[in-house]
PDB file of C-alpha atoms and ligand atoms in Angstrom:
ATOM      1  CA  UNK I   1     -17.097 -17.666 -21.725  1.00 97.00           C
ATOM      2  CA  UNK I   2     -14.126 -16.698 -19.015  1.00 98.00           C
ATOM      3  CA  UNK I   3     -14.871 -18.024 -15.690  1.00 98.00           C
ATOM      4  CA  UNK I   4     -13.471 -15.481 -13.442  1.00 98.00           C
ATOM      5  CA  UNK I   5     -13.134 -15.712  -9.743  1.00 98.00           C
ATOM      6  CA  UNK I   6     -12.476 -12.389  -7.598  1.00 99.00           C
ATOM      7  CA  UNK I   7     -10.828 -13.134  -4.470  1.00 98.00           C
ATOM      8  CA  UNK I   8     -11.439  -9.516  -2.335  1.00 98.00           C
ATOM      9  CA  UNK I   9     -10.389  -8.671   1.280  1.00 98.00           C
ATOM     10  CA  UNK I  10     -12.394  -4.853   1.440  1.00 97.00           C
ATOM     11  CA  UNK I  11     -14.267  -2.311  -0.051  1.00 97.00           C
ATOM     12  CA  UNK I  12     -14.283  -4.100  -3.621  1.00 98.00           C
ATOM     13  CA  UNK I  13     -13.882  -0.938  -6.090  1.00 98.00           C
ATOM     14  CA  UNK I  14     -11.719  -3.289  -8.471  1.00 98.00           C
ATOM     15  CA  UNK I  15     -14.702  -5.774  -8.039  1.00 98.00           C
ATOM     16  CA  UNK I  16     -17.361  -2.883  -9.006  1.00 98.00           C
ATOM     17  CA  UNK I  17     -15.191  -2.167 -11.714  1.00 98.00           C
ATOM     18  CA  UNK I  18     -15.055  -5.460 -13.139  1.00 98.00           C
ATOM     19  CA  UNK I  19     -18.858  -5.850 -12.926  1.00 98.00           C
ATOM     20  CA  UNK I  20     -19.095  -2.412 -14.450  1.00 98.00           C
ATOM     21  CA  UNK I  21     -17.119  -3.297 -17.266  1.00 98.00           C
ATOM     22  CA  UNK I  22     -18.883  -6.677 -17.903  1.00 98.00           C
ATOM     23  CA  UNK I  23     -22.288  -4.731 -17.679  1.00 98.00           C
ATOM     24  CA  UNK I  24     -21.214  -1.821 -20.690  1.00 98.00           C
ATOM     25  CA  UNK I  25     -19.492  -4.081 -22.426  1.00 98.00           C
ATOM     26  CA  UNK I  26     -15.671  -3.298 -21.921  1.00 98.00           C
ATOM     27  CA  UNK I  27     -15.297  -6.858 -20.804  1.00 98.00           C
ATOM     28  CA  UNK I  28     -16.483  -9.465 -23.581  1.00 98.00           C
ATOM     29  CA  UNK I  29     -17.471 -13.078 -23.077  1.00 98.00           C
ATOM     30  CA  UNK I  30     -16.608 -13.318 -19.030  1.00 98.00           C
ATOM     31  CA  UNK I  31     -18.980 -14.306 -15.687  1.00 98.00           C
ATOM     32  CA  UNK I  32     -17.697 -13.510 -12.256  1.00 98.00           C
ATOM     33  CA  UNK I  33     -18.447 -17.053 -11.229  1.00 98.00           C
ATOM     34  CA  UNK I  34     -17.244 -16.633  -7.723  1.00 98.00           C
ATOM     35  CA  UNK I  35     -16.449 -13.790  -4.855  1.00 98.00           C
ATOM     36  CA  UNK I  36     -14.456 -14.997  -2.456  1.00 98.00           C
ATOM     37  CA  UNK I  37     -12.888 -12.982   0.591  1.00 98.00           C
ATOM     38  CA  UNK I  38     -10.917 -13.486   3.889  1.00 98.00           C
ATOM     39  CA  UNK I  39     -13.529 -10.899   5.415  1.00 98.00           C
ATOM     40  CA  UNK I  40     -16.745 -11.526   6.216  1.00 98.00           C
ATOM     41  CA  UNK I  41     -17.878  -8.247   7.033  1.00 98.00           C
ATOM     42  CA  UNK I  42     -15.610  -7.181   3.789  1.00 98.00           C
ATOM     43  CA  UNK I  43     -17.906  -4.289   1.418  1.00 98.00           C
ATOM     44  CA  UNK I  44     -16.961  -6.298  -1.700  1.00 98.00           C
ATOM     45  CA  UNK I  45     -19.361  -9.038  -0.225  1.00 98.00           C
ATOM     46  CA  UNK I  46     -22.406  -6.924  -0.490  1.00 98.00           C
ATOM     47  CA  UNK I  47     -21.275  -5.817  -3.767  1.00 98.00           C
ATOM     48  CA  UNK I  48     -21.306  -9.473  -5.044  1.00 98.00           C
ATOM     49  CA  UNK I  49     -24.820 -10.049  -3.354  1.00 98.00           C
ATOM     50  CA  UNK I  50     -26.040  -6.978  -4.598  1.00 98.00           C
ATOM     51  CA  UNK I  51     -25.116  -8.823  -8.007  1.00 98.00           C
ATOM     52  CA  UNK I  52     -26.261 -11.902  -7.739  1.00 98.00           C
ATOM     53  CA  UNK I  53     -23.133 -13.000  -7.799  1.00 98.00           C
ATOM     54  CA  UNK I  54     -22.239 -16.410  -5.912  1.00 98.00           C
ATOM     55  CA  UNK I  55     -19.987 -15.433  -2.405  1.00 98.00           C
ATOM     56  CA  UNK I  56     -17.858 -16.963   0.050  1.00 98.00           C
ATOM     57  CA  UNK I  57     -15.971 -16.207   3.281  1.00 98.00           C
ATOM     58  CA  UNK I  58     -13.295 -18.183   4.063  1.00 98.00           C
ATOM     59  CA  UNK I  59     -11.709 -16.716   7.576  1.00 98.00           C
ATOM     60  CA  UNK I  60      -9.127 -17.510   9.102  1.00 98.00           C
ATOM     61  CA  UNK I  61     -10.182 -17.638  12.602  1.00 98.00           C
ATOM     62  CA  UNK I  62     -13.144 -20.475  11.876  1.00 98.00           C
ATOM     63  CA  UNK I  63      -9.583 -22.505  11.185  1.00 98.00           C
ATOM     64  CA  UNK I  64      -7.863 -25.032  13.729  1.00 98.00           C
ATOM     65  CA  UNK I  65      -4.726 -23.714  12.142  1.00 98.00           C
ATOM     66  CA  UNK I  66      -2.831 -22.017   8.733  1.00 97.00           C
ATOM     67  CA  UNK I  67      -3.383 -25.366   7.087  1.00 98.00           C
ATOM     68  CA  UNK I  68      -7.174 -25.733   7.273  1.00 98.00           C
ATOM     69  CA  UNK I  69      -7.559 -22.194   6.462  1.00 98.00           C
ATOM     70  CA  UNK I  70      -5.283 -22.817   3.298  1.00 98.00           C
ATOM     71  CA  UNK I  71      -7.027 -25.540   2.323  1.00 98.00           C
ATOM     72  CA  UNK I  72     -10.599 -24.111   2.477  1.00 98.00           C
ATOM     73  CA  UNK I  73      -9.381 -21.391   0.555  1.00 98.00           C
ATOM     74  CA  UNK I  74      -8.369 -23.552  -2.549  1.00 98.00           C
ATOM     75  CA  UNK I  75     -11.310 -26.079  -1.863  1.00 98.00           C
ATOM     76  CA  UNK I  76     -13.714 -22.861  -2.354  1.00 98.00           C
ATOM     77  CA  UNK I  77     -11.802 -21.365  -5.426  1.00 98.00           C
ATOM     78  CA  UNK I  78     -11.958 -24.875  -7.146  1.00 98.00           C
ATOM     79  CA  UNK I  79     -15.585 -25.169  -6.128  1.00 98.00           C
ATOM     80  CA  UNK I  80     -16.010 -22.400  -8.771  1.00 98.00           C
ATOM     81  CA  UNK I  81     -13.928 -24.366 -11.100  1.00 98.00           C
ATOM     82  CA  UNK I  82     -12.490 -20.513 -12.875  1.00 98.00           C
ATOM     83  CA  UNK I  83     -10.925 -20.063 -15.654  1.00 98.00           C
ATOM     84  CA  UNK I  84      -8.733 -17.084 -14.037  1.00 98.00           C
ATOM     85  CA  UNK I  85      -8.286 -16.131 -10.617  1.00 98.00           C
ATOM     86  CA  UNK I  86      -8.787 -12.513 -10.004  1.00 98.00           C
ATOM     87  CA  UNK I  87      -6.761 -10.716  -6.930  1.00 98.00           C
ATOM     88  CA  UNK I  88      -8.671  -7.276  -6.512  1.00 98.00           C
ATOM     89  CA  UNK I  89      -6.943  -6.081  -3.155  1.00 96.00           C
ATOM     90  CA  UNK I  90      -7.153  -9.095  -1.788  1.00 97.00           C
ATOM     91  CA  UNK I  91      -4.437  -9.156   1.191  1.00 96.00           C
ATOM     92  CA  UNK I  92      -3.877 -13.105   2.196  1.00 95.00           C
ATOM     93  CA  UNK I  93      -0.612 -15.032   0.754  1.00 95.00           C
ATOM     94  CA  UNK I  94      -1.731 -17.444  -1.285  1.00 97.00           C
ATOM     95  CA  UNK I  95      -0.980 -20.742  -0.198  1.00 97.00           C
ATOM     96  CA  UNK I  96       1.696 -22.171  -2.903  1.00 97.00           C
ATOM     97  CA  UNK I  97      -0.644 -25.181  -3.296  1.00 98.00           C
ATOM     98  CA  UNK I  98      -2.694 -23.014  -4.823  1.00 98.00           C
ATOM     99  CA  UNK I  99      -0.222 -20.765  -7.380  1.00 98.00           C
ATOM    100  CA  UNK I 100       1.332 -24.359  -8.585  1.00 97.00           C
ATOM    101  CA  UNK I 101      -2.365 -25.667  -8.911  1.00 98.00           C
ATOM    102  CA  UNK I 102      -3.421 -22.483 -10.820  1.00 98.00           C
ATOM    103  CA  UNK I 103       0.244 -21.242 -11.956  1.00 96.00           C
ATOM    104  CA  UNK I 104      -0.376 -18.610 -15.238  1.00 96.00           C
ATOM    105  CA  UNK I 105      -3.976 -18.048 -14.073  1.00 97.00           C
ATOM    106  CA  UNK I 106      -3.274 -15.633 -11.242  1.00 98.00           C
ATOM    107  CA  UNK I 107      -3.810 -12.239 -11.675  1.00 98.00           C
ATOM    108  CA  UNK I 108      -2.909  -9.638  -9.277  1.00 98.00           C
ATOM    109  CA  UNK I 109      -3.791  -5.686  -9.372  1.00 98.00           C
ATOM    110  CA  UNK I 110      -1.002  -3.641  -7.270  1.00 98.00           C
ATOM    111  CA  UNK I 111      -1.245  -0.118  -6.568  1.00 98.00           C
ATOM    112  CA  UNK I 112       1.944   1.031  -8.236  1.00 98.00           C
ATOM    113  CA  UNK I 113       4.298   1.089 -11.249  1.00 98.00           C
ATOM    114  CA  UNK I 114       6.052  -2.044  -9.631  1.00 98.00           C
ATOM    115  CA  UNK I 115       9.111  -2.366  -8.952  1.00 98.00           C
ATOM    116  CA  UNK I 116       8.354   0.704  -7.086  1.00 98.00           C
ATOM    117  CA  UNK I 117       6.841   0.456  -3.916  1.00 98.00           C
ATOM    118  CA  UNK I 118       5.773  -2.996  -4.094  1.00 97.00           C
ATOM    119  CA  UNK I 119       6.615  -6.149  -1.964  1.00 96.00           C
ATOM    120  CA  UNK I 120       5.919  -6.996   1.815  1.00 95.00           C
ATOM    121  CA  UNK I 121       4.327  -4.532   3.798  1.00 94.00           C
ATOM    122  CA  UNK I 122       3.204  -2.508   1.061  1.00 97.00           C
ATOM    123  CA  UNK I 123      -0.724  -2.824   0.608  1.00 96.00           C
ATOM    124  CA  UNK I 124      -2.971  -0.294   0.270  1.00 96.00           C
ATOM    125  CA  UNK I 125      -2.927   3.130   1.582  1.00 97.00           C
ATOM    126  CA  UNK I 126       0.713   2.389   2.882  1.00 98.00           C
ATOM    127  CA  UNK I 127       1.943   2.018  -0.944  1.00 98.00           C
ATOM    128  CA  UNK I 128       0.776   5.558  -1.663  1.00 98.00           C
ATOM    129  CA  UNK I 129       2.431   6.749   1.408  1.00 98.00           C
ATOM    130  CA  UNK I 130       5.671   5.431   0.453  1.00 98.00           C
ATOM    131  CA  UNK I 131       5.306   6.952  -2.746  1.00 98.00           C
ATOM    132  CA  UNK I 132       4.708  10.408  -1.493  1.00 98.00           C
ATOM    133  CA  UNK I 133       7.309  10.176   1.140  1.00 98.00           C
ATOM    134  CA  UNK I 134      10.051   9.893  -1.747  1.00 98.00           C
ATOM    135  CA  UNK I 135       8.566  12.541  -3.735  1.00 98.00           C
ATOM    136  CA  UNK I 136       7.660  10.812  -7.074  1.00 98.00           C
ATOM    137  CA  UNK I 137       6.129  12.794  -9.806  1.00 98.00           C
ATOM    138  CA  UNK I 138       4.460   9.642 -11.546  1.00 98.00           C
ATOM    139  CA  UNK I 139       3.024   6.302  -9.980  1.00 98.00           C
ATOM    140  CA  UNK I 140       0.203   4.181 -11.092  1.00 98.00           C
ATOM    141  CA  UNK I 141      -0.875   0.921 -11.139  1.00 98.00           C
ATOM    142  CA  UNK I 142      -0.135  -2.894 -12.294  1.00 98.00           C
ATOM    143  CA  UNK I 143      -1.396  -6.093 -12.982  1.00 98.00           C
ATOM    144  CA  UNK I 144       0.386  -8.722 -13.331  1.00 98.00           C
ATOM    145  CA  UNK I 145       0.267 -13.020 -12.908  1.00 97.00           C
ATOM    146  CA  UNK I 146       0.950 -14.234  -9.213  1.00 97.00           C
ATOM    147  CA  UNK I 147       4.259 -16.283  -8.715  1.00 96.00           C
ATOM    148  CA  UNK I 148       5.512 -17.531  -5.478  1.00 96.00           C
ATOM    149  CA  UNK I 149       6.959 -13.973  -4.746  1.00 95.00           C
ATOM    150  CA  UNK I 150       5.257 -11.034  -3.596  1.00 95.00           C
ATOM    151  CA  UNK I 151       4.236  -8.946  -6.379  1.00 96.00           C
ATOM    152  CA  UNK I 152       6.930 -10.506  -8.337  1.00 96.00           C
ATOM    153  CA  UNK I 153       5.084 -12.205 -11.107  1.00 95.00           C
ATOM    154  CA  UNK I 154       5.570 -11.396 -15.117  1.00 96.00           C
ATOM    155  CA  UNK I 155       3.921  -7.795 -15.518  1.00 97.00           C
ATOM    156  CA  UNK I 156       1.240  -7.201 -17.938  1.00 98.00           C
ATOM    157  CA  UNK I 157      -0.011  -3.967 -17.997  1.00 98.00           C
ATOM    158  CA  UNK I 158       0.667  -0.315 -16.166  1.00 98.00           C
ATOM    159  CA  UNK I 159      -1.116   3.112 -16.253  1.00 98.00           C
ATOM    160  CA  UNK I 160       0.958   5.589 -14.867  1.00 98.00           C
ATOM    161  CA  UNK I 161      -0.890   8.501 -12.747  1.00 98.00           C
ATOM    162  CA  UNK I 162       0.743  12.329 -12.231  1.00 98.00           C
ATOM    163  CA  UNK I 163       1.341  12.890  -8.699  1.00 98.00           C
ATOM    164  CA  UNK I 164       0.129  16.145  -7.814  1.00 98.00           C
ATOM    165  CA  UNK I 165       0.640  19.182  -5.448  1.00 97.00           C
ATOM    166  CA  UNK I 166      -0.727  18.367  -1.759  1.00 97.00           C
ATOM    167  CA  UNK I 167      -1.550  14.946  -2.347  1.00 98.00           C
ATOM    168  CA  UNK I 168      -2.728  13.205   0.863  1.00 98.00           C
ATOM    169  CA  UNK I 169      -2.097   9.033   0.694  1.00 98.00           C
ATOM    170  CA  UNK I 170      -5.638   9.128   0.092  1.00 98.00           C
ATOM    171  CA  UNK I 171      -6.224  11.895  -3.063  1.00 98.00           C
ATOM    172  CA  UNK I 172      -3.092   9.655  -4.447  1.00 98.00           C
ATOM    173  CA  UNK I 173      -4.901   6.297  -3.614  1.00 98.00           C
ATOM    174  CA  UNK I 174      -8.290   7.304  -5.554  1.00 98.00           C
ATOM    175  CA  UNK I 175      -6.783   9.098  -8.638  1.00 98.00           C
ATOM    176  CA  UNK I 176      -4.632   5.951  -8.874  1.00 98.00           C
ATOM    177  CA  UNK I 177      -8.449   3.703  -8.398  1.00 98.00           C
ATOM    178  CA  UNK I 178      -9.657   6.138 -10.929  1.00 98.00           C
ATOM    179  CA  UNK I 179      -7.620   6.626 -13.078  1.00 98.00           C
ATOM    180  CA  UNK I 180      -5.487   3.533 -13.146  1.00 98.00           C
ATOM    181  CA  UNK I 181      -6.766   0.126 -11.621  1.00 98.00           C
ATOM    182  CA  UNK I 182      -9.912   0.251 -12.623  1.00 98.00           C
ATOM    183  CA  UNK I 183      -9.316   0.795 -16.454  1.00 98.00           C
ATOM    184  CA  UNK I 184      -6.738  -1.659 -16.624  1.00 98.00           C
ATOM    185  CA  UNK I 185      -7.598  -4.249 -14.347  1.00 98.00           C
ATOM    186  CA  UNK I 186     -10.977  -4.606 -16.714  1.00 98.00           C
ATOM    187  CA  UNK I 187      -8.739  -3.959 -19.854  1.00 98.00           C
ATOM    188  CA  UNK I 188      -6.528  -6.966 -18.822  1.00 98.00           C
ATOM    189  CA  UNK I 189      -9.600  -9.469 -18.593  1.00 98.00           C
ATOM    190  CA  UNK I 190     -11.126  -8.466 -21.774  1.00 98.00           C
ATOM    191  CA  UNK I 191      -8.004  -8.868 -23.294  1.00 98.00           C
ATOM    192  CA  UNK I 192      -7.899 -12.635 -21.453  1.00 98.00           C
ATOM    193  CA  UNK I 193     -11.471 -13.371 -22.863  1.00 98.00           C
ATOM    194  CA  UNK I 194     -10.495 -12.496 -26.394  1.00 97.00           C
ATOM    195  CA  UNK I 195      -7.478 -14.592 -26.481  1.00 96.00           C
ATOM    196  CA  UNK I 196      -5.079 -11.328 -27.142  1.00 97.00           C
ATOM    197  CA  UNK I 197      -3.288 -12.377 -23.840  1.00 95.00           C
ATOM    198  CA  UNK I 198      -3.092 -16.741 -23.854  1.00 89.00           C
ATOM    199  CA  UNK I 199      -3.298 -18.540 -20.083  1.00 84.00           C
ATOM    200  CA  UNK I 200      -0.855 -21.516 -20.275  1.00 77.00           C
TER     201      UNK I 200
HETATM  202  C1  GRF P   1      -6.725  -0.649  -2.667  1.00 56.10           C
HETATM  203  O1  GRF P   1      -5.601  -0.158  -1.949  1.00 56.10           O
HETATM  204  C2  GRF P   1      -6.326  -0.886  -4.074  1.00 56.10           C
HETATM  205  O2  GRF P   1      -5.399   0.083  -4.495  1.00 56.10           O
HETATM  206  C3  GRF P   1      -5.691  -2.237  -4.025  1.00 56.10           C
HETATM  207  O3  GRF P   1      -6.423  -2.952  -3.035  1.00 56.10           O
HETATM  208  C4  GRF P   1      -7.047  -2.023  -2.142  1.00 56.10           C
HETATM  209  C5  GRF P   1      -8.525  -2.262  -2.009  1.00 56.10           C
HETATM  210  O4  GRF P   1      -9.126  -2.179  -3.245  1.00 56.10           O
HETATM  211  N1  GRF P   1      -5.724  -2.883  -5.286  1.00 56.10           N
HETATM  212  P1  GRF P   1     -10.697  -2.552  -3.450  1.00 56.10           P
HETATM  213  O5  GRF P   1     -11.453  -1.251  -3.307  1.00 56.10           O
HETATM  214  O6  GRF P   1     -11.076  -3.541  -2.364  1.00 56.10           O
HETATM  215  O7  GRF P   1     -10.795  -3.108  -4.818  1.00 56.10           O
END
């Protein structure tokens, strides 16, 4: 059995997804163990409770400073004790403590067919702007494992998405949910819990 944990910062669609796909079927042989977001008023929250799925809030504000925040953050992830770590819009740097201590059992959903439109500032409806703004026909999604970098980790899967006529940032930003992260976000953990992708 995968022990995933889903670290979340907002509404939690890529969370719903994932305990969608474990419900049908989609995703074999995995348990959310663990929600865990920077938000306590974040929607994914109630999605986990609604679940019965354990939840945390680690925020940074309850923190004397960056460290103690940092260090709550890992001390609730290995509370869970996952298998995989699960980034599903989830909008904190990890602390590096953290990627060496769980290095090629990060994985990280990004709005676009990165490189494109990926890196620092770009997070959530502000990736889809970008994308409009230079006129691409295609964008999509990725997920891929969580390096030191900023979206800059080994890719492992895309779903590109056709960029239509009068897009707003936020038509583009649910066709991309729809019809890109949350098919292969799920698609990449089943393929974890069946051994067709290997965690070193
Ligand atoms: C969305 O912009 C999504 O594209 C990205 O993170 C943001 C929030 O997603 N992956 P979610 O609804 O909280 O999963």
């Amino acid at each position: 059995m995968l022990r995933i944990a889903v670290l979340v910062s907002g509404g939690g669609t890529n969370l719903q997804a994932i305990i969608d796909s474990i419900a049908d079927g989609r995703i074999k042989d995995t348990q959310i163990v663990k929600v865990i977001s920077n938000k306590a008023d974040a929607y994914a929250l109630k999605r986990a409770e609604e679940n019965g799925i354990a939840s945390e809030a680690v925020v940074r504000k309850d923190f004397l400073d960056k460290e103690a925040f940092h260090e709550a953050l890992i001390r609730a992830v290995d509370e869970a004790q996952p298998d995989l770590v699960v980034l599903a819009g989830f909008l904190v740097v990890l602390p590096l403590k953290m990627i060496e201590k769980y290095r090629g059992r990060i994985i990280n959903i990004h709005p676009s067919l990165i490189p494109s439109f990926c890196g620092n500032g770009f997070y959530g409806l502000k990736v889809h702007e970008a994308a409009l703004a230079r006129g691409v026909k295609v964008t999509g999604a990725t997920v891929h494992f969580v390096d030191e970098g900023t979206d800059t980790g080994p890719i492992i899967a895309q779903k590109a998405v056709e960029v239509q006529e009068g897009d707003t940032a936020e038509i583009l930003q649910k066709r991309v949910m729809e019809q890109a992260e949350w098919i292969i976000l799920p698609g990449v953990i089943n393929d974890i819990a069946c051994g067709k992708i290997q965690l070193k």
